[in-house]
RNA sequence: CGCGGGGUAGAGCAGUUGGUAGCUCGUCGGGCUCAUAACCCGGAGGUCGUUGGUUCAAGUCCAUCCCCCGCAA
């Protein structure tokens, strides 16, 4: 089949690779190159890099729903459109271009976690299960008919980044089965149950701010769910301190002000949350490198410091 | 030239107005102990990121370059 692949980040790569290996005729539509990092180096999205390495034509538009993008899509004339973490909203006209419609690979068990950051929010909310849903893209935000579903359990200490990797691979496998069913004409469409639908917002830096009025479990989930981006943080002496990894702890180090730090280079670093002490295992101070909490403590004795 | 922090022992940090380079951990040796991530004693380990300059004297002051990181985008 001739397929227009609309995807941008690493999450989309396994799916793109699967389509390429399967011998489909491809065109990659992705976001424009963006300035990245401290020196604002213009960086192409991963899907573009992959496409160029494999001789796949690349099309980049700020908004594919505007006339320019729509025309490019029309002249590419795909049989099928596939989206995976594309990062742009499609127009109704976009969706009418491919005669077989548009299949989306989504990183949640729809209708739950519709929206931009389903994997992170599932972890932040402490879900123990999530998965991949393939669906027919319609005009709404992840509201189309469900095609296939694959479930996975979320590990106790699994990060959003870990889940991203697993789900991106699972997404490719699920997409492969979905397309096979489409070609065989056996695809079954199941409308979503609107009553069970939930939406999650795009993740912002502020979402990583830790509130020590929450339980150790909640904070542990926030740390996992915002790793590797945007990262969880709290303020230490007015400076942001990133918390990269934590571990649930049984230790009772007594009562103190919420956010209090205790520990040493041998036992580790602990912070007091609403219902107990949470171990911080990996962190990063402003202007400093990422390091283990035990290393951090060697040069920054907790004393009676308070995180806020 | 977007703003800012930093490069000192294997690791993480301190080093005041320039004057013999310290702390915590680790490491090595010894001791105590039924035992230990505990405790006691002792030792090793650093051309203080680069290059040049000022000075009787530079980790510290000046200049240059390299590298790392936080914020903003």
Coordinates of C-alpha atoms (C1' of nucleotides) in Angstrom, one line a residue:
Chain A
X1 CA 0.0 0.0 0.0
X2 CA 0.9 3.6 -0.4
X3 CA 1.0 5.0 3.1
X4 CA 1.4 8.6 4.4
X5 CA 3.1 8.3 7.8
X6 CA 2.6 11.2 10.1
X7 CA 4.8 11.0 13.1
X8 CA 7.5 12.9 14.8
X9 CA 9.5 11.6 17.9
X10 CA 11.2 8.3 18.8
X11 CA 7.8 6.8 19.8
X12 CA 6.9 6.7 16.1
X13 CA 10.2 5.1 14.9
X14 CA 9.3 1.4 15.5
X15 CA 6.1 1.8 13.6
X16 CA 7.8 3.6 10.8
X17 CA 10.4 0.9 10.6
X18 CA 7.8 -1.8 10.6
X19 CA 6.0 -0.2 7.7
X20 CA 9.3 0.2 5.8
X21 CA 10.4 -3.4 6.4
X22 CA 6.9 -4.6 5.3
X23 CA 7.6 -3.0 1.9
X24 CA 4.9 -0.4 1.8
X25 CA 5.5 2.7 -0.3
X26 CA 6.0 5.5 2.2
X27 CA 6.0 9.2 2.6
X28 CA 6.9 10.8 5.9
X29 CA 5.0 13.9 7.1
X30 CA 6.5 15.4 10.2
X31 CA 7.1 18.6 12.1
X32 CA 9.6 21.2 10.9
X33 CA 13.2 21.0 12.3
X34 CA 13.3 22.7 15.7
X35 CA 16.0 24.5 17.6
X36 CA 17.1 22.2 20.4
X37 CA 19.3 22.6 23.5
X38 CA 21.3 25.4 25.0
X39 CA 22.7 26.5 21.7
X40 CA 19.4 26.2 19.8
X41 CA 20.8 23.8 17.2
X42 CA 18.3 23.2 14.5
X43 CA 17.5 19.5 14.8
X44 CA 15.4 17.3 12.5
X45 CA 12.8 15.1 14.1
X46 CA 13.8 11.4 14.5
X47 CA 11.3 10.2 11.9
X48 CA 12.9 12.6 9.3
X49 CA 16.3 11.2 10.1
X50 CA 15.1 7.7 9.6
X51 CA 13.3 8.6 6.4
X52 CA 16.4 10.3 4.9
X53 CA 18.5 7.3 5.8
X54 CA 16.1 5.0 4.0
X55 CA 15.3 7.1 1.0
X56 CA 11.8 7.8 2.0
X57 CA 10.4 11.2 0.8
X58 CA 9.9 13.7 3.7
X59 CA 7.4 16.5 3.9
X60 CA 7.5 19.1 6.7
X61 CA 4.8 21.5 7.5
X62 CA 4.1 23.8 10.5
X63 CA 0.4 22.9 10.1
X64 CA -0.6 20.1 7.7
X65 CA -4.2 21.3 7.9
X66 CA -3.4 24.5 6.1
X67 CA -3.7 24.6 2.3
X68 CA 0.0 24.0 1.6
X69 CA 0.1 20.8 3.7
X70 CA -3.2 19.6 2.4
X71 CA -2.1 20.0 -1.2
X72 CA 1.1 18.1 -0.5
X73 CA -0.9 15.3 1.1
X74 CA -3.3 15.2 -1.9
X75 CA -0.5 15.0 -4.4
X76 CA 1.2 12.2 -2.5
X77 CA -2.2 10.5 -2.8
X78 CA -1.8 7.8 -0.2
X79 CA -4.1 4.8 0.1
X80 CA -3.8 4.9 3.9
X81 CA -2.7 7.4 6.4
X82 CA -1.0 6.4 9.7
X83 CA -0.4 8.7 12.6
X84 CA 1.9 8.0 15.6
X85 CA 2.7 10.9 18.0
X86 CA 2.5 13.4 15.1
X87 CA 1.9 16.4 17.3
X88 CA -0.5 18.2 15.0
X89 CA -4.2 18.3 14.7
X90 CA -5.6 17.0 11.4
X91 CA -8.4 18.7 9.6
X92 CA -11.5 17.0 8.2
X93 CA -10.1 17.6 4.7
X94 CA -6.8 15.9 5.7
X95 CA -8.8 12.8 6.7
X96 CA -10.7 12.6 3.4
X97 CA -7.5 12.3 1.3
X98 CA -6.6 8.6 1.8
X99 CA -9.4 6.2 0.6
X100 CA -8.7 3.7 3.4
X101 CA -8.8 6.4 6.1
X102 CA -6.4 7.2 8.8
X103 CA -5.2 4.8 11.6
X104 CA -3.7 6.3 14.8
X105 CA -1.4 4.5 17.2
X106 CA -2.2 5.7 20.7
X107 CA -0.3 4.9 23.9
X108 CA -3.2 4.2 26.2
X109 CA -6.3 2.0 26.7
X110 CA -8.8 4.2 25.0
X111 CA -11.2 5.8 25.8
X112 CA -9.0 6.5 28.8
X113 CA -6.2 9.0 28.5
X114 CA -7.1 10.7 25.3
X115 CA -4.8 13.5 24.4
X116 CA -1.2 14.5 24.3
X117 CA 0.7 12.6 27.0
X118 CA -1.1 9.4 27.8
X119 CA 1.9 7.4 28.8
X120 CA 3.2 9.9 31.3
X121 CA -0.2 10.6 32.9
X122 CA -0.9 6.9 33.3
X123 CA 2.3 6.6 35.4
X124 CA 1.7 9.9 37.3
X125 CA -1.7 8.6 38.2
X126 CA -0.3 5.4 39.5
X127 CA -2.1 3.1 37.0
X128 CA -0.9 -0.4 37.1
X129 CA -2.0 -1.2 33.5
X130 CA -2.0 0.7 30.2
X131 CA -1.4 -0.3 26.6
X132 CA -1.7 0.5 22.9
X133 CA -4.9 1.2 21.1
X134 CA -5.1 1.5 17.3
X135 CA -8.1 3.5 16.1
X136 CA -9.6 5.1 13.1
X137 CA -8.7 8.8 13.4
X138 CA -11.8 11.0 13.2
X139 CA -12.2 14.7 13.6
X140 CA -12.1 14.7 17.4
X141 CA -9.2 14.2 19.8
X142 CA -8.5 10.5 19.9
X143 CA -12.3 9.8 19.7
X144 CA -12.4 7.5 16.7
X145 CA -13.5 3.9 16.6
X146 CA -11.2 1.4 18.3
X147 CA -9.5 -1.2 16.1
X148 CA -7.2 -3.3 18.3
X149 CA -6.0 -3.1 21.9
X150 CA -2.9 -4.5 23.6
X151 CA -2.4 -4.4 27.3
X152 CA 0.7 -4.1 29.4
X153 CA 1.3 -3.8 33.1
X154 CA 3.3 -0.9 34.5
X155 CA 6.1 -1.8 36.8
X156 CA 6.5 -0.5 40.3
X157 CA 9.5 1.6 39.5
X158 CA 9.0 1.9 35.7
X159 CA 9.4 5.4 34.3
X160 CA 7.5 7.0 31.5
X161 CA 10.6 6.8 29.4
X162 CA 10.8 3.0 30.0
X163 CA 7.1 2.7 29.1
X164 CA 7.6 4.8 26.0
X165 CA 10.2 2.3 24.7
X166 CA 8.0 -0.7 25.4
X167 CA 4.9 0.8 24.0
X168 CA 6.6 2.1 20.9
X169 CA 7.6 -1.4 20.0
X170 CA 4.2 -2.8 21.0
X171 CA 2.6 0.0 19.0
X172 CA 4.4 -1.1 15.9
X173 CA 3.3 -4.7 16.4
X174 CA -0.3 -3.7 17.0
X175 CA -0.2 -1.5 13.9
X176 CA 1.1 -4.4 11.8
X177 CA -1.7 -6.6 12.9
X178 CA -4.2 -3.8 12.3
X179 CA -3.1 -3.2 8.8
X180 CA -3.0 -6.9 8.1
X181 CA -6.6 -7.0 9.2
X182 CA -7.5 -4.0 7.1
X183 CA -6.0 -5.6 4.0
X184 CA -7.8 -8.8 4.7
X185 CA -11.0 -7.0 5.2
X186 CA -11.5 -8.4 8.7
X187 CA -11.1 -5.2 10.6
X188 CA -13.7 -4.7 13.3
X189 CA -14.5 -1.1 14.4
X190 CA -15.7 -0.6 17.9
X191 CA -17.0 2.9 18.9
X192 CA -15.6 4.3 22.1
X193 CA -17.6 4.5 25.3
X194 CA -17.9 8.2 25.8
X195 CA -18.9 7.7 29.4
X196 CA -15.6 6.2 30.3
X197 CA -13.5 8.7 28.4
X198 CA -10.8 10.8 30.1
X199 CA -8.5 13.4 28.6
X200 CA -5.0 14.3 29.6
X201 CA -3.3 17.6 29.0
X202 CA 0.0 18.2 27.4
X203 CA 2.8 17.9 30.0
X204 CA 4.4 21.2 31.0
X205 CA 7.4 22.0 33.1
X206 CA 5.2 23.0 36.0
X207 CA 3.6 19.6 36.2
X208 CA 7.0 18.3 37.5
X209 CA 6.8 20.5 40.6
X210 CA 6.7 18.3 43.7
X211 CA 4.2 19.0 46.4
X212 CA 5.2 17.4 49.7
X213 CA 1.7 17.6 50.9
X214 CA 1.1 14.6 48.8
X215 CA 1.8 11.0 49.7
X216 CA 5.1 9.3 49.1
X217 CA 3.4 7.1 46.6
X218 CA 2.0 10.0 44.7
X219 CA 5.4 11.7 44.6
X220 CA 7.1 8.5 43.5
X221 CA 4.6 8.3 40.7
X222 CA 5.2 11.9 39.7
X223 CA 8.9 11.3 39.6
X224 CA 8.5 8.2 37.4
X225 CA 5.9 9.8 35.2
X226 CA 7.8 12.9 34.4
X227 CA 11.1 11.1 33.7
X228 CA 12.8 11.8 31.4
X229 CA 10.8 14.8 30.6
X230 CA 9.9 17.4 32.0
X231 CA 11.4 15.9 35.2
X232 CA 10.2 16.3 38.8
X233 CA 11.8 19.0 40.9
X234 CA 11.6 20.9 44.2
X235 CA 13.3 24.0 45.5
X236 CA 16.4 23.7 47.7
X237 CA 17.5 27.1 49.1
X238 CA 15.5 28.7 46.3
X239 CA 17.3 26.7 43.5
X240 CA 15.6 24.0 41.6
X241 CA 16.7 20.5 42.5
X242 CA 15.7 17.8 40.0
X243 CA 14.6 14.5 41.4
X244 CA 15.4 11.9 38.8
X245 CA 14.5 8.7 40.7
X246 CA 13.0 7.7 44.0
X247 CA 12.2 4.5 45.9
X248 CA 9.4 3.7 48.2
X249 CA 10.8 3.3 51.7
X250 CA 9.7 1.6 54.9
X251 CA 12.1 3.8 57.0
X252 CA 10.6 5.9 59.7
X253 CA 13.0 8.7 60.5
X254 CA 10.8 10.5 62.8
X255 CA 8.6 13.6 62.3
X256 CA 9.7 16.9 61.0
X257 CA 8.6 19.6 58.6
X258 CA 7.3 18.4 55.3
X259 CA 10.0 18.4 52.7
X260 CA 12.8 17.9 55.3
X261 CA 15.9 16.0 54.2
X262 CA 17.7 13.4 56.2
X263 CA 20.3 10.8 55.5
X264 CA 24.0 10.3 54.8
X265 CA 26.3 8.8 52.2
X266 CA 25.7 5.3 53.5
X267 CA 22.0 5.0 54.2
X268 CA 20.9 7.3 51.4
X269 CA 18.8 10.4 51.1
X270 CA 15.3 10.7 52.4
X271 CA 12.6 13.4 52.2
X272 CA 9.5 13.7 54.3
X273 CA 6.2 13.5 52.4
X274 CA 2.7 13.8 53.8
X275 CA 2.6 10.2 54.9
X276 CA 6.2 9.2 55.4
X277 CA 9.7 9.2 54.2
X278 CA 10.6 8.7 50.5
X279 CA 14.1 7.7 49.4
X280 CA 15.6 9.9 46.7
X281 CA 18.0 7.8 44.8
X282 CA 19.1 10.0 41.9
X283 CA 19.0 13.8 41.6
X284 CA 20.6 16.8 40.0
X285 CA 21.3 20.2 41.5
X286 CA 21.1 23.4 39.5
X287 CA 24.3 23.9 37.5
X288 CA 25.5 20.4 38.5
X289 CA 25.5 17.0 36.9
X290 CA 23.1 14.2 37.4
X291 CA 24.3 12.0 40.3
X292 CA 23.3 9.4 42.8
X293 CA 21.8 10.8 46.0
X294 CA 24.6 9.1 48.0
X295 CA 27.2 11.1 46.0
X296 CA 25.2 14.3 46.4
X297 CA 25.1 13.8 50.1
X298 CA 28.9 13.6 50.4
X299 CA 29.3 17.2 49.4
X300 CA 25.8 18.5 50.5
X301 CA 25.1 17.2 54.0
X302 CA 21.3 17.2 54.5
X303 CA 21.5 18.7 58.0
X304 CA 18.1 20.2 58.5
X305 CA 17.6 21.4 54.9
X306 CA 14.1 21.6 53.6
X307 CA 12.8 21.0 50.1
X308 CA 9.8 23.1 49.0
Chain B
rC1 C1' 27.2 36.9 20.9
rG2 C1' 19.8 35.1 25.3
rC3 C1' 20.5 34.8 31.2
rG4 C1' 23.3 32.1 34.9
rG5 C1' 26.3 28.1 37.8
rG6 C1' 30.7 25.2 37.6
rG7 C1' 35.7 22.4 36.3
rU8 C1' 40.4 21.2 43.3
rA9 C1' 42.5 13.1 45.5
rG10 C1' 38.6 7.4 42.8
rA11 C1' 33.4 10.2 44.0
rG12 C1' 30.8 14.5 46.0
rC13 C1' 32.2 19.3 48.0
rA14 C1' 35.0 23.5 51.0
rG15 C1' 39.1 26.7 50.3
rU16 C1' 37.9 33.5 53.9
rU17 C1' 41.5 40.1 52.3
rG18 C1' 47.0 36.0 47.3
rG19 C1' 51.4 33.0 51.9
rU20 C1' 52.8 24.8 53.2
rA21 C1' 45.7 22.5 49.7
rG22 C1' 41.2 20.6 53.5
rC23 C1' 36.2 17.9 54.6
rU24 C1' 32.8 13.6 53.8
rC25 C1' 32.7 8.9 51.4
rG26 C1' 35.5 5.3 49.1
rU27 C1' 40.4 2.8 49.1
rC28 C1' 44.8 0.2 51.6
rG29 C1' 46.9 -1.5 56.5
rG30 C1' 46.0 -2.4 61.7
rG31 C1' 42.6 -2.8 66.1
rC32 C1' 37.8 -3.8 68.7
rU33 C1' 33.5 -7.2 68.0
rC34 C1' 29.7 -13.4 67.7
rA35 C1' 29.0 -9.8 64.0
rU36 C1' 28.4 -5.3 61.0
rA37 C1' 26.9 -0.3 56.3
rA38 C1' 29.1 0.5 63.3
rC39 C1' 33.5 2.3 66.1
rC40 C1' 39.0 3.4 67.0
rC41 C1' 44.2 4.1 65.0
rG42 C1' 47.3 4.8 60.8
rG43 C1' 48.6 5.2 55.4
rA44 C1' 48.3 6.1 50.1
rG45 C1' 46.3 9.2 46.6
rG46 C1' 46.1 16.3 43.8
rU47 C1' 51.4 19.4 37.9
rC48 C1' 43.8 22.8 41.7
rG49 C1' 40.5 22.2 33.1
rU50 C1' 44.1 24.8 29.1
rU51 C1' 47.7 28.5 27.7
rG52 C1' 49.8 33.0 28.8
rG53 C1' 50.2 37.4 32.2
rU54 C1' 50.7 40.3 37.1
rU55 C1' 53.6 39.1 41.8
rC56 C1' 59.0 37.7 46.1
rA57 C1' 54.7 34.3 46.1
rA58 C1' 48.6 32.4 42.3
rG59 C1' 43.5 27.2 43.6
rU60 C1' 42.9 32.5 44.8
rC61 C1' 43.9 38.4 40.6
rC62 C1' 43.8 39.4 34.8
rA63 C1' 43.3 37.5 29.8
rU64 C1' 42.4 33.4 26.3
rC65 C1' 40.7 28.8 24.9
rC66 C1' 38.3 23.9 26.0
rC67 C1' 34.5 21.1 28.5
rC68 C1' 30.1 20.2 31.8
rC69 C1' 25.4 21.9 33.7
rG70 C1' 20.6 24.9 35.2
rC71 C1' 17.0 28.5 33.1
rA72 C1' 14.9 30.5 28.8
rA73 C1' 13.5 29.0 23.7

